[in-house]
mmCIF file of C-alpha atoms in Angstrom:
data_model
loop_
_atom_site.group_PDB
_atom_site.id
_atom_site.type_symbol
_atom_site.label_atom_id
_atom_site.label_comp_id
_atom_site.label_asym_id
_atom_site.label_seq_id
_atom_site.Cartn_x
_atom_site.Cartn_y
_atom_site.Cartn_z
ATOM 1 C CA UNK A 652 0.000 0.000 0.000
ATOM 2 C CA UNK A 653 1.296 3.423 -0.946
ATOM 3 C CA UNK A 654 2.448 5.768 1.792
ATOM 4 C CA UNK A 655 0.945 9.252 2.008
ATOM 5 C CA UNK A 656 3.566 12.013 2.161
ATOM 6 C CA UNK A 657 2.105 15.261 3.499
ATOM 7 C CA UNK A 658 3.665 18.242 1.760
ATOM 8 C CA UNK A 659 4.153 21.840 2.861
ATOM 9 C CA UNK A 660 5.292 24.218 0.113
ATOM 10 C CA UNK A 661 6.963 27.548 0.849
ATOM 11 C CA UNK A 662 6.519 29.876 -2.145
ATOM 12 C CA UNK A 663 3.623 30.298 -4.561
ATOM 13 C CA UNK A 664 5.087 32.144 -7.566
ATOM 14 C CA UNK A 665 6.707 30.656 -10.699
ATOM 15 C CA UNK A 666 8.394 27.641 -9.104
ATOM 16 C CA UNK A 667 5.631 27.254 -6.535
ATOM 17 C CA UNK A 668 3.146 26.824 -9.366
ATOM 18 C CA UNK A 669 5.389 24.348 -11.206
ATOM 19 C CA UNK A 670 5.897 22.264 -8.056
ATOM 20 C CA UNK A 671 2.190 22.390 -7.199
ATOM 21 C CA UNK A 672 1.334 21.038 -10.622
ATOM 22 C CA UNK A 673 3.776 18.171 -10.116
ATOM 23 C CA UNK A 674 2.428 17.243 -6.685
ATOM 24 C CA UNK A 675 -1.118 17.383 -8.017
ATOM 25 C CA UNK A 676 -0.611 15.224 -11.122
ATOM 26 C CA UNK A 677 2.108 12.753 -10.143
ATOM 27 C CA UNK A 678 -0.208 10.029 -8.871
ATOM 28 C CA UNK A 679 -2.357 10.246 -12.003
ATOM 29 C CA UNK A 680 0.566 9.244 -14.213
ATOM 30 C CA UNK A 681 2.504 7.160 -11.677
ATOM 31 C CA UNK A 682 -0.317 5.287 -9.905
ATOM 32 C CA UNK A 683 2.045 2.570 -8.660
ATOM 33 C CA UNK A 684 4.322 5.020 -6.824
ATOM 34 C CA UNK A 685 5.311 3.915 -3.331
ATOM 35 C CA UNK A 686 4.675 7.427 -2.004
ATOM 36 C CA UNK A 687 1.705 9.668 -2.720
ATOM 37 C CA UNK A 688 2.030 13.442 -2.213
ATOM 38 C CA UNK A 689 -0.786 15.005 -0.179
ATOM 39 C CA UNK A 690 -0.964 18.768 -0.719
ATOM 40 C CA UNK A 691 -1.503 19.908 2.876
ATOM 41 C CA UNK A 692 -0.476 23.568 2.908
ATOM 42 C CA UNK A 693 1.190 26.271 0.852
ATOM 43 C CA UNK A 694 2.950 29.177 2.539
ATOM 44 C CA UNK A 695 3.561 32.826 1.640
ATOM 45 C CA UNK A 696 3.779 36.161 3.454
ATOM 46 C CA UNK A 697 0.905 37.860 1.619
ATOM 47 C CA UNK A 698 -2.255 36.244 2.993
ATOM 48 C CA UNK A 699 -4.534 37.334 0.164
ATOM 49 C CA UNK A 700 -2.149 36.018 -2.489
ATOM 50 C CA UNK A 701 -1.289 32.739 -0.787
ATOM 51 C CA UNK A 702 -4.936 32.038 -0.007
ATOM 52 C CA UNK A 703 -5.712 32.496 -3.696
ATOM 53 C CA UNK A 704 -2.802 30.274 -4.695
ATOM 54 C CA UNK A 705 -3.967 27.542 -2.320
ATOM 55 C CA UNK A 706 -7.405 27.519 -3.929
ATOM 56 C CA UNK A 707 -6.079 27.768 -7.488
ATOM 57 C CA UNK A 708 -3.354 25.124 -7.166
ATOM 58 C CA UNK A 709 -5.322 22.619 -5.095
ATOM 59 C CA UNK A 710 -3.809 22.868 -1.595
ATOM 60 C CA UNK A 711 -5.897 21.915 1.435
ATOM 61 C CA UNK A 712 -4.864 25.055 3.311
ATOM 62 C CA UNK A 713 -2.269 27.786 3.689
ATOM 63 C CA UNK A 714 0.072 29.451 6.168
ATOM 64 C CA UNK A 715 1.659 32.899 6.230
ATOM 65 C CA UNK A 716 4.680 31.941 8.346
ATOM 66 C CA UNK A 717 7.017 29.139 7.270
ATOM 67 C CA UNK A 718 7.956 28.490 10.891
ATOM 68 C CA UNK A 719 4.331 27.633 11.627
ATOM 69 C CA UNK A 720 4.257 25.352 8.603
ATOM 70 C CA UNK A 721 7.371 23.472 9.729
ATOM 71 C CA UNK A 722 6.012 23.106 13.264
ATOM 72 C CA UNK A 723 2.869 21.337 12.064
ATOM 73 C CA UNK A 724 2.686 17.649 13.028
ATOM 74 C CA UNK A 725 0.862 16.771 9.806
ATOM 75 C CA UNK A 726 3.729 17.807 7.478
ATOM 76 C CA UNK A 727 6.323 15.250 6.313
ATOM 77 C CA UNK A 728 8.071 17.163 3.508
ATOM 78 C CA UNK A 729 8.985 20.840 3.200
ATOM 79 C CA UNK A 730 9.396 22.180 -0.335
ATOM 80 C CA UNK A 731 11.514 25.354 -0.434
ATOM 81 C CA UNK A 732 10.621 27.346 -3.564
ATOM 82 C CA UNK A 733 11.639 30.808 -2.402
ATOM 83 C CA UNK A 734 14.441 33.211 -3.413
ATOM 84 C CA UNK A 735 17.905 31.959 -2.491
ATOM 85 C CA UNK A 736 18.434 34.200 0.527
ATOM 86 C CA UNK A 737 15.919 32.161 2.560
ATOM 87 C CA UNK A 738 16.854 28.624 1.456
ATOM 88 C CA UNK A 739 19.329 27.897 4.230
ATOM 89 C CA UNK A 740 17.219 29.142 7.133
ATOM 90 C CA UNK A 741 14.079 27.300 6.012
ATOM 91 C CA UNK A 742 15.800 24.053 4.998
ATOM 92 C CA UNK A 743 17.886 23.798 8.175
ATOM 93 C CA UNK A 744 14.860 24.445 10.370
ATOM 94 C CA UNK A 745 12.866 21.838 8.442
ATOM 95 C CA UNK A 746 15.593 19.210 8.830
ATOM 96 C CA UNK A 747 15.943 19.932 12.541
ATOM 97 C CA UNK A 748 12.181 19.387 12.851
ATOM 98 C CA UNK A 749 12.566 15.961 11.218
ATOM 99 C CA UNK A 750 11.051 16.944 7.868
ATOM 100 C CA UNK A 751 12.348 15.788 4.502
ATOM 101 C CA UNK A 752 13.479 18.742 2.354
ATOM 102 C CA UNK A 753 13.001 19.471 -1.348
ATOM 103 C CA UNK A 754 14.772 22.711 -2.355
ATOM 104 C CA UNK A 755 14.915 24.754 -5.530
ATOM 105 C CA UNK A 756 18.257 25.344 -7.189
ATOM 106 C CA UNK A 757 20.840 26.592 -6.619
ATOM 107 C CA UNK A 758 20.903 25.082 -3.141
ATOM 108 C CA UNK A 759 22.006 28.331 -1.476
ATOM 109 C CA UNK A 760 23.509 31.758 -2.056
ATOM 110 C CA UNK A 761 26.926 30.657 -0.789
ATOM 111 C CA UNK A 762 29.006 27.536 -0.339
ATOM 112 C CA UNK A 763 29.003 28.005 3.438
ATOM 113 C CA UNK A 764 25.198 28.035 3.501
ATOM 114 C CA UNK A 765 25.015 24.985 1.238
ATOM 115 C CA UNK A 766 27.386 23.047 3.488
ATOM 116 C CA UNK A 767 25.333 23.958 6.554
ATOM 117 C CA UNK A 768 22.185 22.721 4.810
ATOM 118 C CA UNK A 769 23.795 19.408 3.853
ATOM 119 C CA UNK A 770 25.106 18.951 7.389
ATOM 120 C CA UNK A 771 21.624 19.592 8.782
ATOM 121 C CA UNK A 772 19.833 16.985 6.650
ATOM 122 C CA UNK A 773 22.584 14.418 7.168
ATOM 123 C CA UNK A 774 22.567 14.966 10.933
ATOM 124 C CA UNK A 775 18.769 14.650 11.025
ATOM 125 C CA UNK A 776 18.730 11.566 8.796
ATOM 126 C CA UNK A 777 16.055 12.999 6.504
ATOM 127 C CA UNK A 778 15.829 12.804 2.715
ATOM 128 C CA UNK A 779 16.974 15.798 0.709
ATOM 129 C CA UNK A 780 16.752 16.732 -2.942
ATOM 130 C CA UNK A 781 17.790 19.755 -5.026
ATOM 131 C CA UNK A 782 15.340 20.580 -7.811
ATOM 132 C CA UNK A 783 17.627 20.299 -10.830
ATOM 133 C CA UNK A 784 14.734 19.209 -13.014
ATOM 134 C CA UNK A 785 16.724 18.952 -16.247
ATOM 135 C CA UNK A 786 18.299 15.711 -15.049
ATOM 136 C CA UNK A 787 14.829 14.278 -15.543
ATOM 137 C CA UNK A 788 14.281 15.320 -19.139
ATOM 138 C CA UNK A 789 13.990 11.912 -20.863
ATOM 139 C CA UNK A 790 16.470 12.967 -23.557
ATOM 140 C CA UNK A 791 19.037 13.952 -20.913
ATOM 141 C CA UNK A 792 18.497 10.686 -19.062
ATOM 142 C CA UNK A 793 19.020 8.883 -22.378
ATOM 143 C CA UNK A 794 22.265 10.824 -22.908
ATOM 144 C CA UNK A 795 23.399 9.555 -19.505
ATOM 145 C CA UNK A 796 22.629 5.987 -20.556
ATOM 146 C CA UNK A 797 24.477 6.309 -23.882
ATOM 147 C CA UNK A 798 27.565 7.663 -22.126
ATOM 148 C CA UNK A 799 27.485 4.899 -19.511
ATOM 149 C CA UNK A 800 27.128 2.296 -22.279
ATOM 150 C CA UNK A 801 30.337 3.628 -23.838
ATOM 151 C CA UNK A 802 28.645 4.714 -27.063
ATOM 152 C CA UNK A 803 30.640 7.935 -27.369
ATOM 153 C CA UNK A 804 33.827 6.469 -25.880
ATOM 154 C CA UNK A 805 36.217 8.596 -23.849
ATOM 155 C CA UNK A 806 34.736 12.036 -23.309
ATOM 156 C CA UNK A 807 36.891 14.915 -24.520
ATOM 157 C CA UNK A 808 34.637 17.966 -24.601
ATOM 158 C CA UNK A 809 31.647 19.406 -22.759
ATOM 159 C CA UNK A 810 30.311 22.732 -24.018
ATOM 160 C CA UNK A 811 27.104 24.277 -22.795
ATOM 161 C CA UNK A 812 25.204 27.540 -22.974
ATOM 162 C CA UNK A 813 22.090 28.725 -21.194
ATOM 163 C CA UNK A 814 20.773 31.797 -22.979
ATOM 164 C CA UNK A 815 17.828 34.043 -22.132
ATOM 165 C CA UNK A 816 16.855 37.604 -23.068
ATOM 166 C CA UNK A 817 14.163 38.781 -20.650
ATOM 167 C CA UNK A 818 16.044 41.701 -19.056
ATOM 168 C CA UNK A 819 17.528 43.343 -22.163
ATOM 169 C CA UNK A 820 15.262 46.390 -21.868
ATOM 170 C CA UNK A 821 17.167 49.006 -19.782
ATOM 171 C CA UNK A 822 13.825 50.018 -18.266
ATOM 172 C CA UNK A 823 13.172 46.533 -16.919
ATOM 173 C CA UNK A 824 12.847 47.010 -13.136
ATOM 174 C CA UNK A 825 15.264 46.132 -10.359
ATOM 175 C CA UNK A 826 13.580 42.869 -9.342
ATOM 176 C CA UNK A 827 14.920 40.522 -6.672
ATOM 177 C CA UNK A 828 16.757 38.410 -9.237
ATOM 178 C CA UNK A 829 19.015 41.419 -9.899
ATOM 179 C CA UNK A 830 19.920 41.943 -6.229
ATOM 180 C CA UNK A 831 22.825 39.947 -4.832
ATOM 181 C CA UNK A 832 21.563 39.955 -1.249
ATOM 182 C CA UNK A 833 18.421 38.103 -2.379
ATOM 183 C CA UNK A 834 19.422 36.103 -5.462
ATOM 184 C CA UNK A 835 23.087 35.471 -4.671
ATOM 185 C CA UNK A 836 24.028 35.971 -8.332
ATOM 186 C CA UNK A 837 22.461 36.595 -11.718
ATOM 187 C CA UNK A 838 22.381 34.085 -14.571
ATOM 188 C CA UNK A 839 25.406 32.412 -13.007
ATOM 189 C CA UNK A 840 23.437 30.930 -10.114
ATOM 190 C CA UNK A 841 20.142 30.821 -11.987
ATOM 191 C CA UNK A 842 21.290 29.324 -15.304
ATOM 192 C CA UNK A 843 24.914 28.194 -15.054
ATOM 193 C CA UNK A 844 23.820 26.222 -11.999
ATOM 194 C CA UNK A 845 21.711 24.024 -14.281
ATOM 195 C CA UNK A 846 24.406 23.332 -16.849
ATOM 196 C CA UNK A 847 27.085 22.820 -14.189
ATOM 197 C CA UNK A 848 24.836 20.240 -12.557
ATOM 198 C CA UNK A 849 24.189 18.581 -15.928
ATOM 199 C CA UNK A 850 27.937 18.493 -16.608
ATOM 200 C CA UNK A 851 28.624 16.809 -13.285
ATOM 201 C CA UNK A 852 25.723 14.393 -13.846
ATOM 202 C CA UNK A 853 26.779 13.408 -17.356
ATOM 203 C CA UNK A 854 30.572 13.833 -17.401
ATOM 204 C CA UNK A 855 31.872 13.735 -13.830
ATOM 205 C CA UNK A 856 33.392 15.956 -11.178
ATOM 206 C CA UNK A 857 35.008 19.276 -12.067
ATOM 207 C CA UNK A 858 38.482 19.904 -10.628
ATOM 208 C CA UNK A 859 39.241 23.520 -11.538
ATOM 209 C CA UNK A 860 37.709 26.504 -13.306
ATOM 210 C CA UNK A 861 38.431 29.949 -14.626
ATOM 211 C CA UNK A 862 35.742 32.503 -15.328
ATOM 212 C CA UNK A 863 34.692 36.015 -16.259
ATOM 213 C CA UNK A 864 31.601 38.028 -15.394
ATOM 214 C CA UNK A 865 30.050 41.239 -16.656
ATOM 215 C CA UNK A 866 27.107 43.465 -15.730
ATOM 216 C CA UNK A 867 25.954 45.399 -18.797
ATOM 217 C CA UNK A 868 23.212 47.564 -17.286
ATOM 218 C CA UNK A 869 24.380 48.776 -13.913
ATOM 219 C CA UNK A 870 21.324 50.803 -12.811
ATOM 220 C CA UNK A 871 17.639 49.923 -13.139
ATOM 221 C CA UNK A 872 14.312 51.457 -12.101
ATOM 222 C CA UNK A 873 13.175 50.704 -8.548
ATOM 223 C CA UNK A 874 9.634 49.390 -8.233
ATOM 224 C CA UNK A 875 7.461 49.401 -5.166
ATOM 225 C CA UNK A 876 5.160 46.497 -5.962
ATOM 226 C CA UNK A 877 6.230 43.127 -7.307
ATOM 227 C CA UNK A 878 3.598 40.988 -8.985
ATOM 228 C CA UNK A 879 4.728 38.378 -11.484
ATOM 229 C CA UNK A 880 6.590 35.097 -11.788
ATOM 230 C CA UNK A 881 9.827 36.918 -12.568
ATOM 231 C CA UNK A 882 9.223 39.665 -10.029
ATOM 232 C CA UNK A 883 8.396 42.418 -12.542
ATOM 233 C CA UNK A 884 5.938 45.228 -11.943
ATOM 234 C CA UNK A 885 3.563 46.870 -14.351
ATOM 235 C CA UNK A 886 4.203 50.228 -12.714
ATOM 236 C CA UNK A 887 7.002 52.604 -13.671
ATOM 237 C CA UNK A 888 9.513 54.423 -11.480
ATOM 238 C CA UNK A 889 11.781 57.435 -11.715
ATOM 239 C CA UNK A 890 14.172 56.167 -9.041
ATOM 240 C CA UNK A 891 16.984 53.763 -9.922
ATOM 241 C CA UNK A 892 19.177 51.404 -7.949
ATOM 242 C CA UNK A 893 22.337 49.418 -8.640
ATOM 243 C CA UNK A 894 22.269 45.984 -10.245
ATOM 244 C CA UNK A 895 24.494 43.926 -7.971
ATOM 245 C CA UNK A 896 24.618 40.630 -9.873
ATOM 246 C CA UNK A 897 26.176 39.478 -13.107
ATOM 247 C CA UNK A 898 24.344 39.855 -16.430
ATOM 248 C CA UNK A 899 26.563 37.170 -17.943
ATOM 249 C CA UNK A 900 29.118 34.643 -16.715
ATOM 250 C CA UNK A 901 31.432 32.492 -18.822
ATOM 251 C CA UNK A 902 33.712 29.746 -17.534
ATOM 252 C CA UNK A 903 36.194 27.106 -18.624
ATOM 253 C CA UNK A 904 36.601 23.890 -16.661
ATOM 254 C CA UNK A 905 38.750 20.797 -16.326
ATOM 255 C CA UNK A 906 37.130 17.518 -15.291
ATOM 256 C CA UNK A 907 38.520 14.763 -13.103
ATOM 257 C CA UNK A 908 38.427 12.305 -16.033
ATOM 258 C CA UNK A 909 40.532 14.547 -18.297
ATOM 259 C CA UNK A 910 37.716 16.174 -20.264
ATOM 260 C CA UNK A 911 37.544 19.937 -20.703
ATOM 261 C CA UNK A 912 34.434 22.089 -20.697
ATOM 262 C CA UNK A 913 32.936 25.500 -21.276
ATOM 263 C CA UNK A 914 29.883 27.197 -19.776
ATOM 264 C CA UNK A 915 28.069 30.400 -20.713
ATOM 265 C CA UNK A 916 24.992 31.930 -19.107
ATOM 266 C CA UNK A 917 23.381 35.232 -20.024
ATOM 267 C CA UNK A 918 20.082 37.084 -20.009
ATOM 268 C CA UNK A 919 21.203 39.278 -22.916
ATOM 269 C CA UNK A 920 20.973 36.813 -25.834
ATOM 270 C CA UNK A 921 18.297 38.473 -27.963
ATOM 271 C CA UNK A 922 15.780 35.975 -29.314
ATOM 272 C CA UNK A 923 16.805 33.185 -26.936
ATOM 273 C CA UNK A 924 13.946 32.665 -24.530
ATOM 274 C CA UNK A 925 15.258 29.565 -22.748
ATOM 275 C CA UNK A 926 18.199 28.258 -24.760
ATOM 276 C CA UNK A 927 19.690 25.498 -22.605
ATOM 277 C CA UNK A 928 21.970 23.575 -24.971
ATOM 278 C CA UNK A 929 24.931 21.250 -24.602
ATOM 279 C CA UNK A 930 27.188 19.130 -26.783
ATOM 280 C CA UNK A 931 29.467 16.299 -25.671
ATOM 281 C CA UNK A 932 32.262 14.993 -27.893
ATOM 282 C CA UNK A 933 34.020 11.690 -27.310
ATOM 283 C CA UNK A 934 36.400 9.298 -29.007
ATOM 284 C CA UNK A 935 33.561 7.276 -30.579
ATOM 285 C CA UNK A 936 30.884 9.885 -31.113
ATOM 286 C CA UNK A 937 28.953 12.921 -29.922
ATOM 287 C CA UNK A 938 25.699 13.894 -28.242
ATOM 288 C CA UNK A 939 23.857 17.211 -28.546
ATOM 289 C CA UNK A 940 20.761 18.492 -26.751
ATOM 290 C CA UNK A 941 18.592 21.609 -26.951
ATOM 291 C CA UNK A 942 15.963 22.149 -24.244
ATOM 292 C CA UNK A 943 13.755 24.086 -26.645
ATOM 293 C CA UNK A 944 13.468 20.782 -28.540
ATOM 294 C CA UNK A 945 13.444 18.712 -25.388
ATOM 295 C CA UNK A 946 11.982 15.536 -26.918
ATOM 296 C CA UNK A 947 14.948 15.190 -29.260
ATOM 297 C CA UNK A 948 18.514 13.986 -28.738
ATOM 298 C CA UNK A 949 21.182 14.275 -31.419
ATOM 299 C CA UNK A 950 23.604 11.340 -31.535
ATOM 300 C CA UNK A 951 26.602 10.795 -33.804
ATOM 301 C CA UNK A 952 28.521 7.508 -34.031
ATOM 302 C CA UNK A 953 31.849 7.880 -35.806
ATOM 303 C CA UNK A 954 32.086 4.095 -36.090
ATOM 304 C CA UNK A 955 29.181 4.005 -38.548
ATOM 305 C CA UNK A 956 30.076 3.221 -42.137
ATOM 306 C CA UNK A 957 31.245 6.291 -44.043
ATOM 307 C CA UNK A 958 28.214 6.518 -46.301
ATOM 308 C CA UNK A 959 25.760 6.713 -43.376
ATOM 309 C CA UNK A 960 27.776 8.841 -40.963
ATOM 310 C CA UNK A 961 26.164 11.941 -39.492
ATOM 311 C CA UNK A 962 24.090 13.086 -36.558
ATOM 312 C CA UNK A 963 20.869 11.136 -36.108
ATOM 313 C CA UNK A 964 17.819 12.594 -34.426
ATOM 314 C CA UNK A 965 16.363 10.358 -31.729
ATOM 315 C CA UNK A 966 12.784 11.289 -30.860
ATOM 316 C CA UNK A 967 12.673 10.390 -27.184
ATOM 317 C CA UNK A 968 9.042 9.296 -26.865
ATOM 318 C CA UNK A 969 9.279 5.497 -26.910
ATOM 319 C CA UNK A 970 8.407 3.437 -23.861
ATOM 320 C CA UNK A 971 12.038 2.290 -23.832
ATOM 321 C CA UNK A 972 13.158 5.832 -23.001
ATOM 322 C CA UNK A 973 13.423 6.965 -19.346
ATOM 323 C CA UNK A 974 10.038 7.854 -17.775
ATOM 324 C CA UNK A 975 8.203 7.685 -21.123
ATOM 325 C CA UNK A 976 6.319 4.450 -20.467
ATOM 326 C CA UNK A 977 4.040 6.506 -18.161
ATOM 327 C CA UNK A 978 3.004 9.024 -20.774
ATOM 328 C CA UNK A 979 1.550 8.888 -24.265
ATOM 329 C CA UNK A 980 1.939 6.622 -27.322
ATOM 330 C CA UNK A 981 5.240 6.977 -29.241
ATOM 331 C CA UNK A 982 5.586 10.273 -31.059
ATOM 332 C CA UNK A 983 3.397 12.186 -28.596
ATOM 333 C CA UNK A 984 5.725 14.663 -26.961
ATOM 334 C CA UNK A 985 5.841 15.842 -23.351
ATOM 335 C CA UNK A 986 6.777 19.286 -22.019
ATOM 336 C CA UNK A 987 8.879 21.196 -19.519
ATOM 337 C CA UNK A 988 6.341 20.804 -16.710
ATOM 338 C CA UNK A 989 6.565 17.008 -16.864
ATOM 339 C CA UNK A 990 10.169 17.091 -15.634
ATOM 340 C CA UNK A 991 8.872 18.268 -12.252
ATOM 341 C CA UNK A 992 6.467 15.326 -12.114
ATOM 342 C CA UNK A 993 9.444 13.021 -12.704
ATOM 343 C CA UNK A 994 11.286 14.754 -9.849
ATOM 344 C CA UNK A 995 8.372 14.343 -7.476
ATOM 345 C CA UNK A 996 7.971 10.681 -8.431
ATOM 346 C CA UNK A 997 11.627 9.936 -7.646
ATOM 347 C CA UNK A 998 11.372 11.917 -4.411
ATOM 348 C CA UNK A 999 8.252 10.033 -3.332
ATOM 349 C CA UNK A 1000 9.934 6.703 -4.098
ATOM 350 C CA UNK A 1001 12.869 7.641 -1.879
ATOM 351 C CA UNK A 1002 10.787 8.923 1.020
ATOM 352 C CA UNK A 1003 8.630 5.778 0.901
ATOM 353 C CA UNK A 1004 11.756 3.591 0.956
ATOM 354 C CA UNK A 1005 11.307 2.093 -2.508
ATOM 355 C CA UNK A 1006 14.465 3.612 -4.025
ATOM 356 C CA UNK A 1007 17.594 4.824 -2.217
ATOM 357 C CA UNK A 1008 19.176 6.350 -5.332
ATOM 358 C CA UNK A 1009 17.860 9.878 -4.823
ATOM 359 C CA UNK A 1010 19.800 12.489 -6.764
ATOM 360 C CA UNK A 1011 20.868 15.194 -6.566
ATOM 361 C CA UNK A 1012 20.733 15.324 -2.786
ATOM 362 C CA UNK A 1013 22.108 18.211 -0.723
ATOM 363 C CA UNK A 1014 25.630 16.733 -0.782
ATOM 364 C CA UNK A 1015 25.582 16.998 -4.567
ATOM 365 C CA UNK A 1016 24.072 20.452 -4.267
ATOM 366 C CA UNK A 1017 27.157 21.421 -2.259
ATOM 367 C CA UNK A 1018 29.412 20.208 -5.076
ATOM 368 C CA UNK A 1019 27.435 22.285 -7.596
ATOM 369 C CA UNK A 1020 27.674 25.282 -5.271
ATOM 370 C CA UNK A 1021 31.435 24.839 -4.962
ATOM 371 C CA UNK A 1022 31.835 25.095 -8.738
ATOM 372 C CA UNK A 1023 29.614 28.176 -8.861
ATOM 373 C CA UNK A 1024 31.640 29.839 -6.112
ATOM 374 C CA UNK A 1025 34.940 28.891 -7.717
ATOM 375 C CA UNK A 1026 33.916 30.547 -10.994
ATOM 376 C CA UNK A 1027 32.948 33.749 -9.190
ATOM 377 C CA UNK A 1028 36.234 33.774 -7.276
ATOM 378 C CA UNK A 1029 38.142 33.234 -10.493
ATOM 379 C CA UNK A 1030 36.322 36.122 -12.175
ATOM 380 C CA UNK A 1031 37.189 38.330 -9.217
ATOM 381 C CA UNK A 1032 40.880 37.386 -9.007
ATOM 382 C CA UNK A 1033 41.642 36.534 -12.643
ATOM 383 C CA UNK A 1034 43.092 33.083 -12.044
ATOM 384 C CA UNK A 1035 42.235 29.397 -12.115
ATOM 385 C CA UNK A 1036 40.582 28.109 -8.938
ATOM 386 C CA UNK A 1037 40.776 24.494 -7.745
ATOM 387 C CA UNK A 1038 37.495 23.177 -6.342
ATOM 388 C CA UNK A 1039 39.362 21.183 -3.688
ATOM 389 C CA UNK A 1040 40.774 24.421 -2.255
ATOM 390 C CA UNK A 1041 37.345 25.792 -1.280
#
């Protein structure tokens, strides 16, 4: 018999909505899951807004103080979907209260915070998971399988970009994502975090990095009221404030297995709405992926006969592909939101004791955070930084 897992979610904006959808629909598509999420309460500071979110998203109730939510006896799992400046405090308190913790990426705003969070969940003996949902894109999971099967041989190159363009307008307001004290960093922590985690997942550990960062628009209008998924306001402002995060970060990396890699994240790539792309080159072949075509994986096998060599397009919708046996007939694609359902399924399996291979947990989140911090230190000091030195 499946175990009920009572969930408390902190945050009701963009990620809060995505997570709510996953909790709500997981059991419909994974009816044999060992754990079943029960949407007990959603939490936010604005009572009118969080009450509306609870009704809209399907939560049984709501709270306006996360400490009250954590203290409730009927909550098993705390989902932290807030800006980065509150991750550590909420997650540590949840772990100390004996709750399992599911936290949005990046794990924290600093390596010290991330380490404290990992120590807290390990000390408490609770399950932890960082919401790097792109690990659970079926095409990415297939790439992992192909690499493990040796189909591209020894890996030589990893190159990845994560490109967006939503803040190119100089009049775009000074939202929380552009303030270091709240967000920790700009596209580096928001976007590079994803492709660094994918690199570690697919290729292996990173040993050293060098990086550069730039802020193109250094002052932006200050807004009084924030009301959107990205934190933008419809109202204008004549006052401006400093942008204290990067607008772009680029990095080079060396991997433990001898491969080399490159990373680029920006919110100034005009026309690129969510361009998460990577290519991996090895001694026997290559793999390429583009999130905006997330049901496709490009695969090249250099051992094919000459007259049929070239990249092939694998449409990742067969039941043989990871997670796809739960969805639609072959050829019927799935979308971005389904990756969160896959996350929740794996999390429920772990909490219910059906699968101990939960990844990435907070220990892995620390390793991602170490790479992020090393790149920022390198950009500041203009030198290579060894991850082991942090």
